mmCIF file of C-alpha atoms and ligand atoms in Angstrom:
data_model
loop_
_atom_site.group_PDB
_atom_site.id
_atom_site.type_symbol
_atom_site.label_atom_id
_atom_site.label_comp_id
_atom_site.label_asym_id
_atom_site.label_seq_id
_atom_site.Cartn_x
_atom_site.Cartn_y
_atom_site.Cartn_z
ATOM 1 C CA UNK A 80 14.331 109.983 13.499
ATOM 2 C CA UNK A 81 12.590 110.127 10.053
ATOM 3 C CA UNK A 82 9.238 109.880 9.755
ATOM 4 C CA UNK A 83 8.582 107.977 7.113
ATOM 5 C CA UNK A 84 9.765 107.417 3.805
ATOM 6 C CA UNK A 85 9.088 105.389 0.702
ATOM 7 C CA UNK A 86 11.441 102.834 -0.775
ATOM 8 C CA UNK A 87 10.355 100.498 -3.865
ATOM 9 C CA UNK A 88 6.639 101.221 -3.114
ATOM 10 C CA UNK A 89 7.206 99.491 0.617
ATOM 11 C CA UNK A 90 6.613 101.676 3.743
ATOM 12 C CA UNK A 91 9.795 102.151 5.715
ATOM 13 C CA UNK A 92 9.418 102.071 9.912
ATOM 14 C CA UNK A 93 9.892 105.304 11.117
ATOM 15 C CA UNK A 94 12.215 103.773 13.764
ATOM 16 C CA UNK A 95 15.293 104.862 11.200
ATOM 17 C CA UNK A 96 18.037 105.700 13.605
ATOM 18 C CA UNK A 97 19.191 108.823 13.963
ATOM 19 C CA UNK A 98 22.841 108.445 12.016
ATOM 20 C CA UNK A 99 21.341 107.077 9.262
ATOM 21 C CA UNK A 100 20.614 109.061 5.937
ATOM 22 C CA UNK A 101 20.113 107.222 3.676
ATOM 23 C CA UNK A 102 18.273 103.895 2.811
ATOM 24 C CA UNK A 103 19.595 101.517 0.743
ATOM 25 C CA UNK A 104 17.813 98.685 -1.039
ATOM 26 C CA UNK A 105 19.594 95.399 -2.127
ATOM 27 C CA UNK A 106 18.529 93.921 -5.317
ATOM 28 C CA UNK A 107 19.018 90.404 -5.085
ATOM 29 C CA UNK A 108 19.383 87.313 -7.161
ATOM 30 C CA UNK A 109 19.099 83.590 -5.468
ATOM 31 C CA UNK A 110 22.286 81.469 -5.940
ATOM 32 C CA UNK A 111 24.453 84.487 -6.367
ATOM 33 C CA UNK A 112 27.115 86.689 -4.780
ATOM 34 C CA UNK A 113 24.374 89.294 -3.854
ATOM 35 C CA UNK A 114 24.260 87.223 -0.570
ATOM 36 C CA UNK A 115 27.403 88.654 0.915
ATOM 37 C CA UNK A 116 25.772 92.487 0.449
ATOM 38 C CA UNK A 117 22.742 90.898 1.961
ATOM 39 C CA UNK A 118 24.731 89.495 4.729
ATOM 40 C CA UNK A 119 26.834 92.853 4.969
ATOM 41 C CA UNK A 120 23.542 95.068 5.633
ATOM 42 C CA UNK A 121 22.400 92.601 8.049
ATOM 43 C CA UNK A 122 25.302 92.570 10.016
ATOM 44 C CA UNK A 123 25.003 96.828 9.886
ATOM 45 C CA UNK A 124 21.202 96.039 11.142
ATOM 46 C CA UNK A 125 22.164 93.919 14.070
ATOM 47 C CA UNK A 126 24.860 96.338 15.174
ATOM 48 C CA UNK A 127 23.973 99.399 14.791
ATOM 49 C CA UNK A 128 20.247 99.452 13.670
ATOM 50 C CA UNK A 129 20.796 100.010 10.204
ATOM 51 C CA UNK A 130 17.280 100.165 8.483
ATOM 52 C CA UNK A 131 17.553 98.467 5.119
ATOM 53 C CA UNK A 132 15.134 97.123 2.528
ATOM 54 C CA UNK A 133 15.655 93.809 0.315
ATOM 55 C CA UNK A 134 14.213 92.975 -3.180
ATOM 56 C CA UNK A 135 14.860 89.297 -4.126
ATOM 57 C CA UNK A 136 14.955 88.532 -7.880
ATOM 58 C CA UNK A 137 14.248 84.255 -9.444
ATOM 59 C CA UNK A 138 17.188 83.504 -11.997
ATOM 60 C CA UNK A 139 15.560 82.987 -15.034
ATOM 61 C CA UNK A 140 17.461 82.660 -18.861
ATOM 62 C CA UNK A 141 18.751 84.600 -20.381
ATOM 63 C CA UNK A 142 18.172 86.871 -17.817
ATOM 64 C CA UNK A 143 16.218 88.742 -15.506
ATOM 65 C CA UNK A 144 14.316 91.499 -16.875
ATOM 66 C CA UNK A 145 13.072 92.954 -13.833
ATOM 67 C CA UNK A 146 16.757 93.373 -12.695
ATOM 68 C CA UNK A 147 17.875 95.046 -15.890
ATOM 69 C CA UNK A 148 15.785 97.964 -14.891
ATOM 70 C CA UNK A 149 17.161 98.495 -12.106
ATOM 71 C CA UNK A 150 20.783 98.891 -13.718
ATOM 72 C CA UNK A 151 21.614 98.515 -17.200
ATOM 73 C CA UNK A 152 23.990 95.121 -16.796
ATOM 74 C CA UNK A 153 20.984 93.574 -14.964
ATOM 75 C CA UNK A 154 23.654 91.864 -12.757
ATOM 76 C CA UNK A 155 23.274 91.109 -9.179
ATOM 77 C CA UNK A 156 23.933 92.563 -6.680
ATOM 78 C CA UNK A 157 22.540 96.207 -7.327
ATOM 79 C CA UNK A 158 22.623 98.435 -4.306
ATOM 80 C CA UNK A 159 19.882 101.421 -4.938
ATOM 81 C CA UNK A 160 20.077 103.828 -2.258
ATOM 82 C CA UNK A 161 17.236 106.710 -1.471
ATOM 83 C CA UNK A 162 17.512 110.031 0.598
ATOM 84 C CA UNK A 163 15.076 110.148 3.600
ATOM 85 C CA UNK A 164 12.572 112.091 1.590
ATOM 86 C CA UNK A 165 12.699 109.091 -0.630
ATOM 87 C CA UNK A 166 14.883 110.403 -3.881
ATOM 88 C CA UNK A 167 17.271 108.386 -5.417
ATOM 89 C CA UNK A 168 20.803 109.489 -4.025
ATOM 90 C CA UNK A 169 22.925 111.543 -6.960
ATOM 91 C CA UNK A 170 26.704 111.163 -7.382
ATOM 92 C CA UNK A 171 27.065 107.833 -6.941
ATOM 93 C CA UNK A 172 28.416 106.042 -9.786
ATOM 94 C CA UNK A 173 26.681 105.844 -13.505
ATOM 95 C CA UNK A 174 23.180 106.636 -12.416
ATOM 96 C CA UNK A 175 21.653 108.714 -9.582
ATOM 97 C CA UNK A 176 20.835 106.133 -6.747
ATOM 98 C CA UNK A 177 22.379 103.020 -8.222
ATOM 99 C CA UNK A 178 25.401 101.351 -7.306
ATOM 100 C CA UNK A 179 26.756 98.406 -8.881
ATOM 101 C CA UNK A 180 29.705 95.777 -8.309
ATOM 102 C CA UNK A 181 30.187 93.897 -5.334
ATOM 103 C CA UNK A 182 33.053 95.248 -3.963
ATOM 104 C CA UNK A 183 32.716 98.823 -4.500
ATOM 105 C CA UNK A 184 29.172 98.447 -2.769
ATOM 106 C CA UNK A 185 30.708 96.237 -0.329
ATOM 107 C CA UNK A 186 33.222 99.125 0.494
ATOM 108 C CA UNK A 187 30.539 102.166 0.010
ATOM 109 C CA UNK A 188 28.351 100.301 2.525
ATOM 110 C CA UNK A 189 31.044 100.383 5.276
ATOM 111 C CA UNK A 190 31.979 104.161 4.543
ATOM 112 C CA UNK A 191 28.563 105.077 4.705
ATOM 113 C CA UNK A 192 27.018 103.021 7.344
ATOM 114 C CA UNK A 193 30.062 101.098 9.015
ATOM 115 C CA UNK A 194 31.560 103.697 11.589
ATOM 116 C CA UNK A 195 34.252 102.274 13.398
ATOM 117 C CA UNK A 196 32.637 98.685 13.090
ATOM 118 C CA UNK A 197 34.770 96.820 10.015
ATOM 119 C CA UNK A 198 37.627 99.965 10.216
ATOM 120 C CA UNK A 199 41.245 98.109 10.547
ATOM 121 C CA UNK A 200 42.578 99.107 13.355
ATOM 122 C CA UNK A 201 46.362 99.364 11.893
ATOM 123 C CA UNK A 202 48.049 100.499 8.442
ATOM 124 C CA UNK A 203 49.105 96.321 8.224
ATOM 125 C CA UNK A 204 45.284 95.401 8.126
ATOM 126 C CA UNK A 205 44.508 98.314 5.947
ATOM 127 C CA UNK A 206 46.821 96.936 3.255
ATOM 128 C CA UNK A 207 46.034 93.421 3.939
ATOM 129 C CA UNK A 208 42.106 94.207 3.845
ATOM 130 C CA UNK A 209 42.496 95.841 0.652
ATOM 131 C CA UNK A 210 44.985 93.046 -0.951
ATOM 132 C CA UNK A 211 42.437 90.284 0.082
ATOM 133 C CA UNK A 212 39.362 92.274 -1.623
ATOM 134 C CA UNK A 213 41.148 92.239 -5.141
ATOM 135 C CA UNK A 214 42.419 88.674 -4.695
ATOM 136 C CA UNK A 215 38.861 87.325 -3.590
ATOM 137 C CA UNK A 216 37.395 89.740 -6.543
ATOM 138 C CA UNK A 217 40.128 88.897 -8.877
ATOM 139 C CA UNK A 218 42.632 85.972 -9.013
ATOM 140 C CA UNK A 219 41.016 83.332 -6.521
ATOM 141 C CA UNK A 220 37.414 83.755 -8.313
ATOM 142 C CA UNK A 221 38.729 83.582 -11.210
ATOM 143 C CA UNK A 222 40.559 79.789 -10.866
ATOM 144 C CA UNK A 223 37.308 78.541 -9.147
ATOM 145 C CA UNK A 224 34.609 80.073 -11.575
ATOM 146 C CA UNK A 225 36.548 78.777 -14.391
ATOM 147 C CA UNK A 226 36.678 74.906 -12.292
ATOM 148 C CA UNK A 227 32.940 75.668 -11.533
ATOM 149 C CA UNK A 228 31.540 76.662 -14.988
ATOM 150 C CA UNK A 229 33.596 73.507 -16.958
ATOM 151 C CA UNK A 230 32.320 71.303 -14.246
ATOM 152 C CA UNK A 231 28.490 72.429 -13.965
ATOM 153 C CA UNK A 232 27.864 73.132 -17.673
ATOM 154 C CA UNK A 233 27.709 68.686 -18.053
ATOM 155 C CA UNK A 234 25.814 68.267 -14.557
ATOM 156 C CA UNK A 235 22.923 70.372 -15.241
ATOM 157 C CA UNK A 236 22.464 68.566 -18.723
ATOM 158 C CA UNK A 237 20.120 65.392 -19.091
ATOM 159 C CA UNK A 238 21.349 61.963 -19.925
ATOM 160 C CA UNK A 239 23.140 61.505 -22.280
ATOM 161 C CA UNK A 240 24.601 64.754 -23.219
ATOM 162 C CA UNK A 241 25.775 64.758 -18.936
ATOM 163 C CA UNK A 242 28.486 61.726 -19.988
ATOM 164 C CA UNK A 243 29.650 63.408 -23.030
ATOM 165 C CA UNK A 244 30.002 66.990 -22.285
ATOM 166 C CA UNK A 245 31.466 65.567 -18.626
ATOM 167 C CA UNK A 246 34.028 63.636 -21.160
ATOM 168 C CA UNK A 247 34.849 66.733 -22.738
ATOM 169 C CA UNK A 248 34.727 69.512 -19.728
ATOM 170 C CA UNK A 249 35.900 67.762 -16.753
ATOM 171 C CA UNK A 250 39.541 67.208 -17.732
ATOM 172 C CA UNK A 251 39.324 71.339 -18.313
ATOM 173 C CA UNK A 252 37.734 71.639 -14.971
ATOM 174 C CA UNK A 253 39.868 69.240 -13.647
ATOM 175 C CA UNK A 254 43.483 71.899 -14.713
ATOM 176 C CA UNK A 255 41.795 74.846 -12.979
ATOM 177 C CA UNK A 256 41.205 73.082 -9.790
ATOM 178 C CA UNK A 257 44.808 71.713 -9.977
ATOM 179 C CA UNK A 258 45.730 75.340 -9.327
ATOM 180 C CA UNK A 259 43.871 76.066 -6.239
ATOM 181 C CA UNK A 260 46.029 74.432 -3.848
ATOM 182 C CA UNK A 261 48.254 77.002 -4.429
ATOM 183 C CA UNK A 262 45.990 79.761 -3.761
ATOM 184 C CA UNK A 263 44.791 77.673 -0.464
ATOM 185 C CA UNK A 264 48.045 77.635 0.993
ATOM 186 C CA UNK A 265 48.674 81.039 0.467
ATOM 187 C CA UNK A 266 45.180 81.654 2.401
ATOM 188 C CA UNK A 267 46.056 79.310 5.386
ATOM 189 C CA UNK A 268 49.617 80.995 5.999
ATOM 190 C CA UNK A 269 47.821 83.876 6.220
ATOM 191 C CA UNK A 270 45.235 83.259 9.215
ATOM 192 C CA UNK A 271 46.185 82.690 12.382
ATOM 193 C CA UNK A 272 44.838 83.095 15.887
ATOM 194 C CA UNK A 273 45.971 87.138 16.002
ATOM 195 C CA UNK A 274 44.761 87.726 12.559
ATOM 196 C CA UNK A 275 41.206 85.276 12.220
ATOM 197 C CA UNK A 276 39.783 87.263 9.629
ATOM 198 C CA UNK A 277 41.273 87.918 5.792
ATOM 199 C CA UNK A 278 40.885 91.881 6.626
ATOM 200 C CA UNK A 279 43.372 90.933 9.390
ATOM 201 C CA UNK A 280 42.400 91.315 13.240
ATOM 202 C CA UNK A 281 38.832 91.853 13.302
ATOM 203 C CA UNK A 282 36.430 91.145 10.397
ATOM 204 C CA UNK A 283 36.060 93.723 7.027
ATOM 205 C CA UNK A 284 35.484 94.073 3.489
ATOM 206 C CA UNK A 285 38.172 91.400 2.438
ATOM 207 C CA UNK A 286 35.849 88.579 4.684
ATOM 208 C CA UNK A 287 32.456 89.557 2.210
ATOM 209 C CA UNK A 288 34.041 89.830 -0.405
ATOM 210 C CA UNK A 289 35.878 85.995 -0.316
ATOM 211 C CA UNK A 290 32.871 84.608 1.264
ATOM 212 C CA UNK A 291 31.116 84.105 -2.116
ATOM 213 C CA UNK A 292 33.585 82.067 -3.624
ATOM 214 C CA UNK A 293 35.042 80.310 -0.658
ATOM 215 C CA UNK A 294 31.263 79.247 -0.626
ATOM 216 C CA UNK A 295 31.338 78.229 -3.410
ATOM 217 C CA UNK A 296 35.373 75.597 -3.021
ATOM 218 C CA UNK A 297 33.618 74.763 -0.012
ATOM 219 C CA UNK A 298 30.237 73.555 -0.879
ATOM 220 C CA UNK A 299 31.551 72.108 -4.688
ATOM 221 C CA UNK A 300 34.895 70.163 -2.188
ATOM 222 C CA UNK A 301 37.679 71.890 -3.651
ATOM 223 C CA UNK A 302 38.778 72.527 -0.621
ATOM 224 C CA UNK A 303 40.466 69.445 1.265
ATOM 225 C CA UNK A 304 39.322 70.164 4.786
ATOM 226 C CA UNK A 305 41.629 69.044 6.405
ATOM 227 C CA UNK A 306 44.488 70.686 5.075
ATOM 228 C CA UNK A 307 43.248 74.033 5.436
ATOM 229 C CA UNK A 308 41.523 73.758 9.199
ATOM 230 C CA UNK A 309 42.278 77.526 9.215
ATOM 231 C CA UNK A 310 40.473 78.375 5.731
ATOM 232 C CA UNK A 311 37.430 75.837 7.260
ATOM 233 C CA UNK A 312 37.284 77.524 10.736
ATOM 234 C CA UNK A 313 37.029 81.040 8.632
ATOM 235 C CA UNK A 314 34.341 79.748 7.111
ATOM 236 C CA UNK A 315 32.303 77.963 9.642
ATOM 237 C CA UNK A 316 32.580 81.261 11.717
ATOM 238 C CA UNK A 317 31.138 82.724 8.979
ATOM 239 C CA UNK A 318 27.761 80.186 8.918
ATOM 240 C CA UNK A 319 27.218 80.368 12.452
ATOM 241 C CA UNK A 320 26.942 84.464 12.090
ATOM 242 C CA UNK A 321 23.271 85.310 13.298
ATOM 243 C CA UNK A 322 23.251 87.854 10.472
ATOM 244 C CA UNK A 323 24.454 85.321 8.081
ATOM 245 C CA UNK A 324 21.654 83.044 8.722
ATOM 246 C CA UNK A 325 19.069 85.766 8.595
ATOM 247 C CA UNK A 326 20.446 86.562 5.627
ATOM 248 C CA UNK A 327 20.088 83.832 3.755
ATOM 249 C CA UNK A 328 16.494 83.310 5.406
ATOM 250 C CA UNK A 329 15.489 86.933 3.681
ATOM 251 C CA UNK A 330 16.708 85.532 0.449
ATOM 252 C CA UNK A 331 14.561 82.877 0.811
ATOM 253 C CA UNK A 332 16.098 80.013 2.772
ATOM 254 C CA UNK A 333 18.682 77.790 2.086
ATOM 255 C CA UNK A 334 17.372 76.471 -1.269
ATOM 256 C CA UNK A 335 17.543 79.864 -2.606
ATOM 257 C CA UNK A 336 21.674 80.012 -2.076
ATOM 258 C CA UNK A 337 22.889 76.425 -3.596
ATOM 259 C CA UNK A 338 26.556 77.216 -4.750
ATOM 260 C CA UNK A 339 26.434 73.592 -6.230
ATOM 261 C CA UNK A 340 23.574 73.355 -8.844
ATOM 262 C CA UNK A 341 22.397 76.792 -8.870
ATOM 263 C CA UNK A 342 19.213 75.499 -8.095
ATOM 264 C CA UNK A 343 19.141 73.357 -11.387
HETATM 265 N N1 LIG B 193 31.382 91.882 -11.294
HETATM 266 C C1 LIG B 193 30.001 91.857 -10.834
HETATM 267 C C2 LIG B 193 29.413 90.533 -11.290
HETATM 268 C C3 LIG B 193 27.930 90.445 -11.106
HETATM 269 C C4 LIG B 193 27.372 89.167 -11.703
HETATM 270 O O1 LIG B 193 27.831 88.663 -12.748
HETATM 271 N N2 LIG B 193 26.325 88.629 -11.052
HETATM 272 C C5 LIG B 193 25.705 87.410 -11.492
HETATM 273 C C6 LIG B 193 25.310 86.567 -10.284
HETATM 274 S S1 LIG B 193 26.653 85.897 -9.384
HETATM 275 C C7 LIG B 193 24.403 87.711 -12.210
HETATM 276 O O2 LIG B 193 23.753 88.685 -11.945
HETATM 277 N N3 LIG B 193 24.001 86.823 -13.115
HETATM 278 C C8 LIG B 193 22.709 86.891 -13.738
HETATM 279 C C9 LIG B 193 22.800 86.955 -15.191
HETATM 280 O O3 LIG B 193 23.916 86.855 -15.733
HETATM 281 O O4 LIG B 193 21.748 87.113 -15.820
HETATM 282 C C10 LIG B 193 29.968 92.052 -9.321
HETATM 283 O O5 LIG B 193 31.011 91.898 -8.668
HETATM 284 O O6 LIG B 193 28.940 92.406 -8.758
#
């Protein structure tokens, strides 16, 4: 058991349990993918204790300053991670105590804190787990981010610039999302009742890392739900989580995670 230690000015409990060494803090953002590292540490606390501190940041344009000191993109999430006599931990990436993009701090989070917890338990679900992280990371986001940003950049404008950017962006918006039932079907062959979980047999890595944008198909409907029950019963397992729901209370409720406006 530590004592106590300090982590961004905030006392940590001393009831830090034995295994761990570290403390990490998550920097992050409302409406953005800094949830699933949010969701991942909580899911670390329920199970095993993990101690863990959050820092929530307000979007704001261009961007948020108070985030680019943390790490010089200033892009959510940011993982900072502190010994137990409160230095920032060296050999980590760029900068001592800082790690950034979401999957590599997705996957330092389970080497360092996971155990046997999100560890596939054969070499098919090792390969799968790591396939599905770089298709989440890479091809599926980005068809829907591409849909997403033609289709939001006329919805969050006032009357009448809405109509005429719509007129302009939607039909672009409208090719992307053409794509994605290919990249659905693909998903739903892939689940079934042995392997539940994108990181195969049990949940991993692969399941936070697609849970950002899957949010995101779900919540904006380019998903048809009842074509992919599979993709939708991933999901809603997902929601009901406890640590997914006390995740998204500690970054501020609901209204601070809108994958449709962006809180716009
Ligand atoms: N490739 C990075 C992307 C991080 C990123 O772009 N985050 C967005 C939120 S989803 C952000 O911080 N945006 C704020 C801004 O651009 O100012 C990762 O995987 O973590």
């Amino acid at each position: 058991m530590a004592s106590e230690i300090k982590s961004q000015g905030v006392e940590v409990p001393a009831e830090i349990p034995a295994w761990q060494k570290t403390v990490p803090t998550i920097h992050h953002l409302e409406h953005s993918q800094s949830l699933r590292v949010v969701w991942a540490l909580q899911e670390l606390h329920n199970a095993k204790g993990l101690k863990f501190h959050i820092k929530n940041y307000p979007r704001v344009q261009p961007k948020n300053l108070d985030l680019a000191k943390v790490s010089p993109m200033g892009k959510a999430p940011i993982l900072t991670v502190e010994t137990l006599d409160g230095k920032p931990l060296p050999d980590l990436q760029i900068r001592d105590g800082v790690i950034m993009e979401s999957k590599l701090i997705l996957n330092w989070i389970s080497q360092s804190y996971g155990g046997e917890l999100w560890e596939q338990e054969d070499d098919t679900d090792k390969r799968r787990n790591m396939y599905f992280q770089e298709f989440a990371s890479a091809s599926l986001s980005e068809r829907v981010l591409f849909a997403m940003i033609f289709e939001i950049i006329a919805q969050v404008m006032p009357f009448p610039l809405r109509q005429i950017l719509g007129l302009l962006l939607n039909p672009l918006a409208k090719v992307f999302k053409g794509h994605l039932p290919d990249y659905f079907d693909f998903m739903e062959g892939e689940l079934s009742d042995e392997r539940p979980w994108f990181a195969g047999t049990k949940m991993g890595v692969a399941d936070f890392c697609m849970e950002y944008i899957m949010t995101i198909a779900i919540d904006r409907r380019y998903l048809d739900e009842e074509t992919y029950p599979k993709i939708k019963k991933w999901h809603d397992t997902i929601r009901a989580r406890p640590a997914y729901q006390e995740a998204i209370k500690k970054g501020g409720g609901p209204k601070h995670y809108d994958m449709i406006k962006f809180g716009k």
